Amino acid sequence: MKTYTSSMKSLQLLALVAVLFAGVSCGEAPSDIEEKKSELSEYNNELRELKAKITTLEKEIAQMDPEFGKENTNAILVATMPVPTKDFFHMTEVRGWVASHKNVMMSAETMGKVQAIHVTEGQKVNKGQVLLTLDADIVRNNISEVQTSLELAKTLFERQSKLWEQKIGTEVQYLEAKNRKESLEDRLATLNSQLAQSVIRAPFSGRVDEIPATLGSIASPGMPLVRVLSEDDMYIKTDISEVFIGKFTAGDPVEVYFPVQDKTVTARVLSVGQVINSENRTFTVEVSLPKLDFTVRPNQVTVLQLIDYKSSKALVIPTKIILRDDKGTFVYTVADQDGSLVATKIHIETGLTFKSETEVIKGLQGTEKLIEKGYRDVAEGVSVTLAAASK
């Protein structure tokens, strides 16, 4: 009888190997890696089905031949794990860049020749410090002329006012004197504003990053002259696809990776743009830049990890133990069947996957014992024996 049992087992294994090799030799060679993966998956499914059939035959034979059952009691050793319940989140990766709220290119507000450049590139400057001056001799001459005329207009107005108080002269003469004085005062204020525009000052404390202007060149309104940059108010900026609308809020944690320095820091979302860019269908997200122990520069590339999905008390299992058949995805659990432990297939509906973990949406109650080790060696109804359970 032992010889019979041994022969049966050998025939079963030979049949299994023959089926697998026949499938490999008869099928056409895969043209790429995806075809090979698909073919391997099919063979694994066939293997599990064969194991299930072998288990069924063993049970049927054991009922007819008790000696066969005694010889075939070697169950598959597996390790189980509980279904953990915990907070689950998913992160999406996007590219961003370092920006600054204090990164300004100073430009000319009036036309004039560049008379003097008072700073050099890389120099630190204070708020209000003179950076560059334009030739304003014409404005100064006009100011001198207006000041002279204004002094005379003030004298005439004062005298006319005294005469008008004494009811001497006409009201028209008084109003004309007043109007001339006030007109000259307004013109003097305008000229002083134009004179101030010829002096380019630092809008905040920082560093001179760039000086496009050259000495002696003619500046016109809007022409770039000096760039001033402050490193005290930098942040991370990124454009994100509109498919993520409503996924992010101010205060969300963000992992920021700097490829150049190979450094990662944790930051927070500062603001989320409310307008979609019609050209690239994105919206802007700004992320804070915490105090760093290394140097970064505006426009430097960063890689951001933002949380786009959160779920509290979710059923989360290792992605590797999730298998697939023609009915969908499933996992193996251990169940008690007539006093014996057997592998049981449970089909599940999965959600998102992140860092080798997957959320289970439907199919599990949270009380099951999942087969964590040995899950590829079992099939539906196969007898198993337990190793130490995962904690």
Coordinates of C-alpha atoms in Angstrom, one line a residue:
M1 CA 0.0 0.0 0.0
K2 CA 2.9 2.4 0.8
T3 CA 4.3 1.7 -2.7
Y4 CA 0.9 2.5 -4.2
T5 CA 0.7 5.8 -2.2
S6 CA 4.2 6.8 -3.2
S7 CA 3.5 6.0 -6.8
M8 CA 0.4 8.1 -6.7
K9 CA 2.2 11.1 -5.3
S10 CA 5.0 10.7 -7.9
L11 CA 2.4 10.5 -10.7
Q12 CA 0.7 13.7 -9.4
L13 CA 3.9 15.6 -9.3
L14 CA 4.9 14.4 -12.8
A15 CA 1.5 15.3 -14.2
L16 CA 1.9 18.8 -12.7
V17 CA 5.4 19.3 -14.1
A18 CA 4.3 17.9 -17.5
V19 CA 1.4 20.4 -17.7
L20 CA 3.6 23.3 -16.8
F21 CA 6.4 22.3 -19.3
A22 CA 3.8 21.6 -22.0
G23 CA 2.4 25.1 -21.5
V24 CA 5.9 26.6 -21.9
S25 CA 7.0 24.6 -24.9
C26 CA 3.8 24.8 -26.9
G27 CA 3.1 28.5 -26.4
E28 CA 4.7 31.1 -28.5
A29 CA 7.7 33.0 -27.0
P30 CA 6.6 36.3 -25.4
S31 CA 7.7 39.4 -27.4
D32 CA 8.2 41.5 -24.3
I33 CA 8.3 41.4 -20.5
E34 CA 4.6 42.1 -20.1
E35 CA 3.7 39.0 -22.1
K36 CA 6.1 36.9 -20.0
K37 CA 4.5 38.3 -16.8
S38 CA 1.1 37.5 -18.1
E39 CA 2.1 34.0 -19.1
L40 CA 3.7 33.4 -15.7
S41 CA 0.5 34.6 -14.0
E42 CA -1.5 32.1 -16.0
Y43 CA 0.8 29.2 -15.0
N44 CA 0.5 30.2 -11.4
N45 CA -3.3 30.1 -11.6
E46 CA -3.1 26.7 -13.3
L47 CA -0.7 25.5 -10.5
R48 CA -3.1 26.6 -7.8
E49 CA -6.0 24.9 -9.6
L50 CA -4.1 21.7 -9.9
K51 CA -3.2 21.8 -6.2
A52 CA -6.8 22.3 -5.4
K53 CA -7.8 19.3 -7.6
I54 CA -5.0 17.2 -6.0
T55 CA -6.3 18.1 -2.5
T56 CA -9.8 17.1 -3.5
L57 CA -8.6 13.8 -5.0
E58 CA -6.5 13.1 -1.9
K59 CA -9.6 13.6 0.3
E60 CA -11.7 11.3 -1.9
I61 CA -9.0 8.6 -2.0
A62 CA -8.5 8.9 1.8
Q63 CA -12.1 8.2 2.3
M64 CA -11.9 5.0 0.2
D65 CA -8.4 4.0 1.4
P66 CA -7.6 5.0 5.1
E67 CA -4.0 3.9 4.6
F68 CA -3.5 6.5 1.8
G69 CA -4.9 9.2 4.2
K70 CA -2.3 8.3 6.8
E71 CA 0.5 8.6 4.3
N72 CA -0.8 11.9 3.0
T73 CA -1.2 14.0 6.1
N74 CA 1.7 16.5 5.4
A75 CA 0.0 19.9 5.4
I76 CA 1.6 23.0 4.0
L77 CA 3.4 25.2 6.6
V78 CA 2.1 28.8 6.5
A79 CA 2.4 31.9 8.7
T80 CA -0.6 34.1 9.3
M81 CA -1.2 37.7 10.3
P82 CA -4.3 39.7 11.5
V83 CA -5.9 42.3 9.4
P84 CA -4.6 45.6 10.8
T85 CA -6.8 48.6 11.2
K86 CA -5.0 52.0 11.0
D87 CA -4.9 55.4 9.4
F88 CA -4.0 55.1 5.8
F89 CA -2.9 57.8 3.4
H90 CA -1.6 58.0 -0.2
M91 CA 0.9 60.6 -1.5
T92 CA 1.4 61.9 -5.0
E93 CA 4.7 63.1 -6.3
V94 CA 5.0 66.4 -8.2
R95 CA 7.9 68.6 -9.2
G96 CA 8.3 72.1 -7.8
W97 CA 10.8 74.9 -7.6
V98 CA 12.2 77.3 -5.0
A99 CA 10.6 80.8 -5.3
S100 CA 10.8 84.0 -3.3
H101 CA 8.2 86.7 -2.4
K102 CA 11.1 89.1 -2.4
N103 CA 12.7 88.6 -5.8
V104 CA 12.3 91.9 -7.7
M105 CA 13.7 93.2 -10.9
M106 CA 13.9 97.0 -10.4
S107 CA 13.0 98.8 -13.7
A108 CA 13.1 102.5 -14.8
E109 CA 10.0 104.6 -14.3
T110 CA 11.2 107.5 -16.4
M111 CA 13.6 108.0 -19.3
G112 CA 17.2 109.0 -18.6
K113 CA 20.8 108.0 -19.0
V114 CA 22.3 105.7 -16.4
Q115 CA 24.5 108.1 -14.5
A116 CA 25.9 105.9 -11.7
I117 CA 25.7 102.3 -10.5
H118 CA 26.3 102.3 -6.8
V119 CA 26.3 98.5 -6.1
T120 CA 27.9 95.3 -7.5
E121 CA 26.4 91.9 -8.1
G122 CA 26.3 89.8 -4.9
Q123 CA 26.5 92.8 -2.6
K124 CA 24.2 93.0 0.4
V125 CA 22.0 96.0 0.6
N126 CA 19.6 97.6 3.1
K127 CA 16.1 98.8 2.5
G128 CA 16.1 102.2 0.9
Q129 CA 19.8 102.1 -0.1
V130 CA 20.5 103.8 -3.4
L131 CA 21.3 101.2 -6.1
L132 CA 21.4 103.3 -9.3
T133 CA 20.8 106.9 -10.5
L134 CA 19.7 108.3 -13.8
D135 CA 20.7 111.6 -15.3
A136 CA 18.1 114.1 -14.1
D137 CA 19.7 117.5 -14.9
I138 CA 16.7 118.6 -17.0
V139 CA 14.3 117.9 -14.1
R140 CA 16.5 119.7 -11.6
N141 CA 16.7 122.8 -13.9
N142 CA 12.9 122.7 -14.2
I143 CA 12.6 122.5 -10.4
S144 CA 14.9 125.5 -10.0
E145 CA 12.8 127.6 -12.5
V146 CA 9.5 126.6 -10.8
Q147 CA 10.8 127.3 -7.3
T148 CA 11.8 130.9 -8.5
S149 CA 8.4 131.4 -10.0
L150 CA 6.7 129.9 -7.0
E151 CA 8.4 132.4 -4.6
L152 CA 7.1 135.3 -6.7
A153 CA 3.6 133.8 -6.9
K154 CA 3.5 133.4 -3.1
T155 CA 4.6 137.0 -2.6
L156 CA 1.9 138.3 -5.0
F157 CA -0.7 136.1 -3.4
E158 CA 0.1 137.3 0.1
R159 CA -0.2 140.9 -1.0
Q160 CA -3.4 140.3 -3.0
S161 CA -4.8 138.5 0.1
K162 CA -4.2 141.5 2.3
L163 CA -5.7 143.9 -0.2
W164 CA -8.7 141.7 -0.6
E165 CA -9.2 141.6 3.2
Q166 CA -9.2 145.5 3.1
K167 CA -11.8 145.3 0.2
I168 CA -9.2 146.7 -2.2
G169 CA -9.0 145.2 -5.7
T170 CA -11.4 142.7 -7.2
E171 CA -12.1 139.1 -6.3
V172 CA -10.9 138.0 -9.8
Q173 CA -7.4 139.4 -9.0
Y174 CA -7.4 137.5 -5.7
L175 CA -8.4 134.2 -7.3
E176 CA -5.9 134.5 -10.2
A177 CA -3.1 135.0 -7.7
K178 CA -4.2 132.0 -5.6
N179 CA -4.6 129.8 -8.7
R180 CA -1.1 130.7 -10.0
K181 CA 0.5 129.8 -6.6
E182 CA -1.3 126.5 -6.3
S183 CA -0.5 125.5 -9.9
L184 CA 3.2 126.1 -9.3
E185 CA 3.1 124.1 -6.1
D186 CA 1.5 121.2 -7.9
R187 CA 4.0 121.4 -10.7
L188 CA 6.9 121.5 -8.2
A189 CA 5.5 118.3 -6.5
T190 CA 5.3 116.6 -9.9
L191 CA 8.9 117.5 -10.7
N192 CA 10.1 116.3 -7.3
S193 CA 8.4 112.9 -8.0
Q194 CA 10.1 112.7 -11.3
L195 CA 13.4 113.5 -9.7
A196 CA 12.8 110.7 -7.1
Q197 CA 12.2 108.3 -10.0
S198 CA 15.7 108.9 -11.2
V199 CA 17.0 107.3 -8.1
I200 CA 16.6 103.5 -7.8
R201 CA 16.5 102.3 -4.2
A202 CA 16.3 98.8 -2.6
P203 CA 12.7 98.0 -1.7
F204 CA 13.9 95.6 1.0
S205 CA 17.0 94.3 2.6
G206 CA 18.7 91.6 0.6
R207 CA 21.3 91.0 -2.0
V208 CA 21.9 92.3 -5.5
D209 CA 21.5 89.3 -7.7
E210 CA 21.8 90.8 -11.2
I211 CA 22.6 94.2 -12.9
P212 CA 21.4 94.3 -16.5
A213 CA 22.0 98.1 -16.7
T214 CA 25.2 99.5 -18.0
L215 CA 26.8 102.8 -17.3
G216 CA 25.9 105.5 -19.9
S217 CA 23.0 103.5 -21.5
I218 CA 19.7 105.2 -22.0
A219 CA 17.0 103.7 -19.7
S220 CA 13.3 103.9 -20.7
P221 CA 10.2 103.1 -18.6
G222 CA 10.0 99.4 -17.9
M223 CA 13.6 98.7 -18.8
P224 CA 15.2 96.2 -16.2
L225 CA 18.0 97.7 -14.2
V226 CA 18.8 95.9 -11.0
R227 CA 17.5 92.6 -9.5
V228 CA 17.3 92.5 -5.6
L229 CA 16.7 89.2 -3.9
S230 CA 16.0 88.3 -0.2
E231 CA 16.6 84.7 1.1
D232 CA 14.4 85.4 4.1
D233 CA 11.0 84.9 2.4
M234 CA 11.5 81.9 0.1
Y235 CA 9.0 79.1 -0.4
I236 CA 8.2 76.2 -2.8
K237 CA 5.9 76.6 -5.7
T238 CA 4.4 73.9 -7.9
D239 CA 1.7 73.6 -10.6
I240 CA -0.6 70.6 -10.1
S241 CA -3.1 69.0 -12.5
E242 CA -6.7 69.9 -12.1
V243 CA -7.6 66.3 -11.4
F244 CA -6.4 66.9 -7.9
I245 CA -8.9 69.7 -7.2
G246 CA -10.1 69.5 -3.6
K247 CA -7.3 67.1 -2.5
F248 CA -5.1 69.6 -0.7
T249 CA -5.7 72.2 2.0
A250 CA -3.5 74.7 3.8
G251 CA -1.6 73.1 6.6
D252 CA -1.2 69.6 5.0
P253 CA 2.2 68.1 5.6
V254 CA 4.5 67.9 2.6
E255 CA 7.8 66.0 2.1
V256 CA 10.2 68.2 0.1
Y257 CA 13.2 66.6 -1.6
F258 CA 16.2 68.6 -2.9
P259 CA 17.9 66.5 -5.5
V260 CA 21.0 68.7 -5.7
Q261 CA 21.7 68.4 -2.0
D262 CA 20.1 64.9 -1.6
K263 CA 18.2 66.3 1.4
T264 CA 14.6 65.8 2.5
V265 CA 12.7 68.1 4.8
T266 CA 9.1 68.2 6.1
A267 CA 7.1 71.4 5.3
R268 CA 3.4 72.5 5.2
V269 CA 1.0 73.7 2.4
L270 CA 0.8 77.5 2.6
S271 CA -1.9 78.1 0.1
V272 CA -3.9 76.4 -2.7
G273 CA -4.7 78.3 -5.9
Q274 CA -8.4 78.7 -6.7
V275 CA -8.0 79.4 -10.4
I276 CA -7.2 76.9 -13.2
N277 CA -4.6 77.9 -15.7
S278 CA -6.3 77.6 -19.1
E279 CA -3.1 76.9 -20.9
N280 CA -1.9 73.8 -19.0
R281 CA -5.0 73.0 -16.9
T282 CA -3.2 73.3 -13.5
F283 CA -3.5 75.2 -10.3
T284 CA -0.8 76.6 -8.1
V285 CA 0.2 75.2 -4.6
E286 CA 2.6 77.1 -2.4
V287 CA 4.6 75.2 0.3
S288 CA 6.5 76.7 3.2
L289 CA 10.2 76.4 3.3
P290 CA 11.4 75.7 6.8
K291 CA 14.8 76.8 8.2
L292 CA 17.5 74.8 6.4
D293 CA 21.0 73.8 7.3
F294 CA 22.0 74.0 3.6
T295 CA 21.8 76.6 0.9
V296 CA 19.1 76.7 -1.8
R297 CA 18.5 79.2 -4.6
P298 CA 15.4 80.5 -6.4
N299 CA 14.2 78.3 -9.3
Q300 CA 16.1 75.3 -7.9
V301 CA 14.2 72.1 -8.7
T302 CA 12.5 70.1 -5.9
V303 CA 10.4 67.0 -5.7
L304 CA 7.2 67.2 -3.5
Q305 CA 5.2 64.4 -1.9
L306 CA 1.7 65.6 -1.1
I307 CA -1.1 63.7 0.6
D308 CA -4.0 63.3 -1.9
Y309 CA -6.0 60.7 0.0
K310 CA -6.6 60.0 3.7
S311 CA -8.7 57.3 5.5
S312 CA -9.0 56.7 9.2
K313 CA -9.4 53.2 10.6
A314 CA -8.8 51.6 7.3
L315 CA -8.2 47.9 6.7
V316 CA -4.7 47.8 5.3
I317 CA -2.8 44.7 4.2
P318 CA 0.6 44.0 2.5
T319 CA 0.3 44.4 -1.3
K320 CA 2.4 41.3 -1.9
I321 CA -0.2 38.9 -0.5
I322 CA -3.0 40.1 -2.9
L323 CA -3.4 37.6 -5.8
R324 CA -5.6 37.7 -8.9
D325 CA -7.7 35.2 -10.7
D326 CA -10.5 35.3 -13.4
K327 CA -12.9 36.7 -10.8
G328 CA -10.7 39.5 -9.5
T329 CA -8.3 40.0 -6.6
F330 CA -8.3 37.8 -3.5
V331 CA -6.3 36.8 -0.5
Y332 CA -5.9 33.5 1.3
T333 CA -7.1 33.1 4.9
V334 CA -7.0 30.1 7.3
A335 CA -10.3 28.5 8.3
D336 CA -11.3 25.6 10.5
Q337 CA -13.0 22.9 8.5
D338 CA -14.1 19.8 10.3
G339 CA -11.4 20.2 12.9
S340 CA -8.7 20.8 10.3
L341 CA -7.1 24.0 9.2
V342 CA -7.5 24.7 5.5
A343 CA -6.7 27.6 3.2
T344 CA -9.7 29.7 2.1
K345 CA -9.9 32.1 -0.8
I346 CA -11.6 35.5 -0.1
H347 CA -12.2 37.9 -3.0
I348 CA -11.7 41.5 -2.0
E349 CA -12.1 45.0 -3.5
T350 CA -9.0 47.1 -3.1
G351 CA -8.4 50.9 -3.0
L352 CA -5.2 52.8 -3.3
T353 CA -1.7 51.4 -2.8
F354 CA 1.2 53.2 -1.1
K355 CA 4.6 52.0 0.2
S356 CA 3.8 48.3 -0.3
E357 CA 0.4 48.6 1.5
T358 CA -3.1 48.5 0.0
E359 CA -6.4 49.5 1.5
V360 CA -9.1 46.9 1.4
I361 CA -12.5 48.5 0.6
K362 CA -14.7 45.4 0.6
G363 CA -14.4 41.7 1.4
L364 CA -12.7 41.6 4.8
Q365 CA -14.3 42.1 8.2
G366 CA -11.0 42.6 10.1
T367 CA -11.3 39.4 12.1
E368 CA -9.6 37.1 9.5
K369 CA -6.2 35.5 9.7
L370 CA -4.4 36.2 6.4
I371 CA -1.8 33.8 5.1
E372 CA 1.3 36.0 5.0
K373 CA 4.0 33.4 4.3
G374 CA 3.4 30.4 2.1
Y375 CA 0.5 32.1 0.3
R376 CA 1.9 31.2 -3.1
D377 CA 2.1 27.5 -2.1
V378 CA -1.5 27.0 -1.1
A379 CA -4.8 26.7 -3.0
E380 CA -8.5 26.7 -2.0
G381 CA -9.2 23.9 0.5
V382 CA -5.5 22.8 0.9
S383 CA -4.6 21.6 4.4
V384 CA -2.2 24.0 6.3
T385 CA -0.3 24.0 9.5
L386 CA 0.5 27.2 11.3
A387 CA 3.9 28.7 12.0
A388 CA 4.4 31.6 14.4
A389 CA 1.9 34.3 13.7
S390 CA 3.0 37.9 12.8
K391 CA 2.4 40.5 15.4

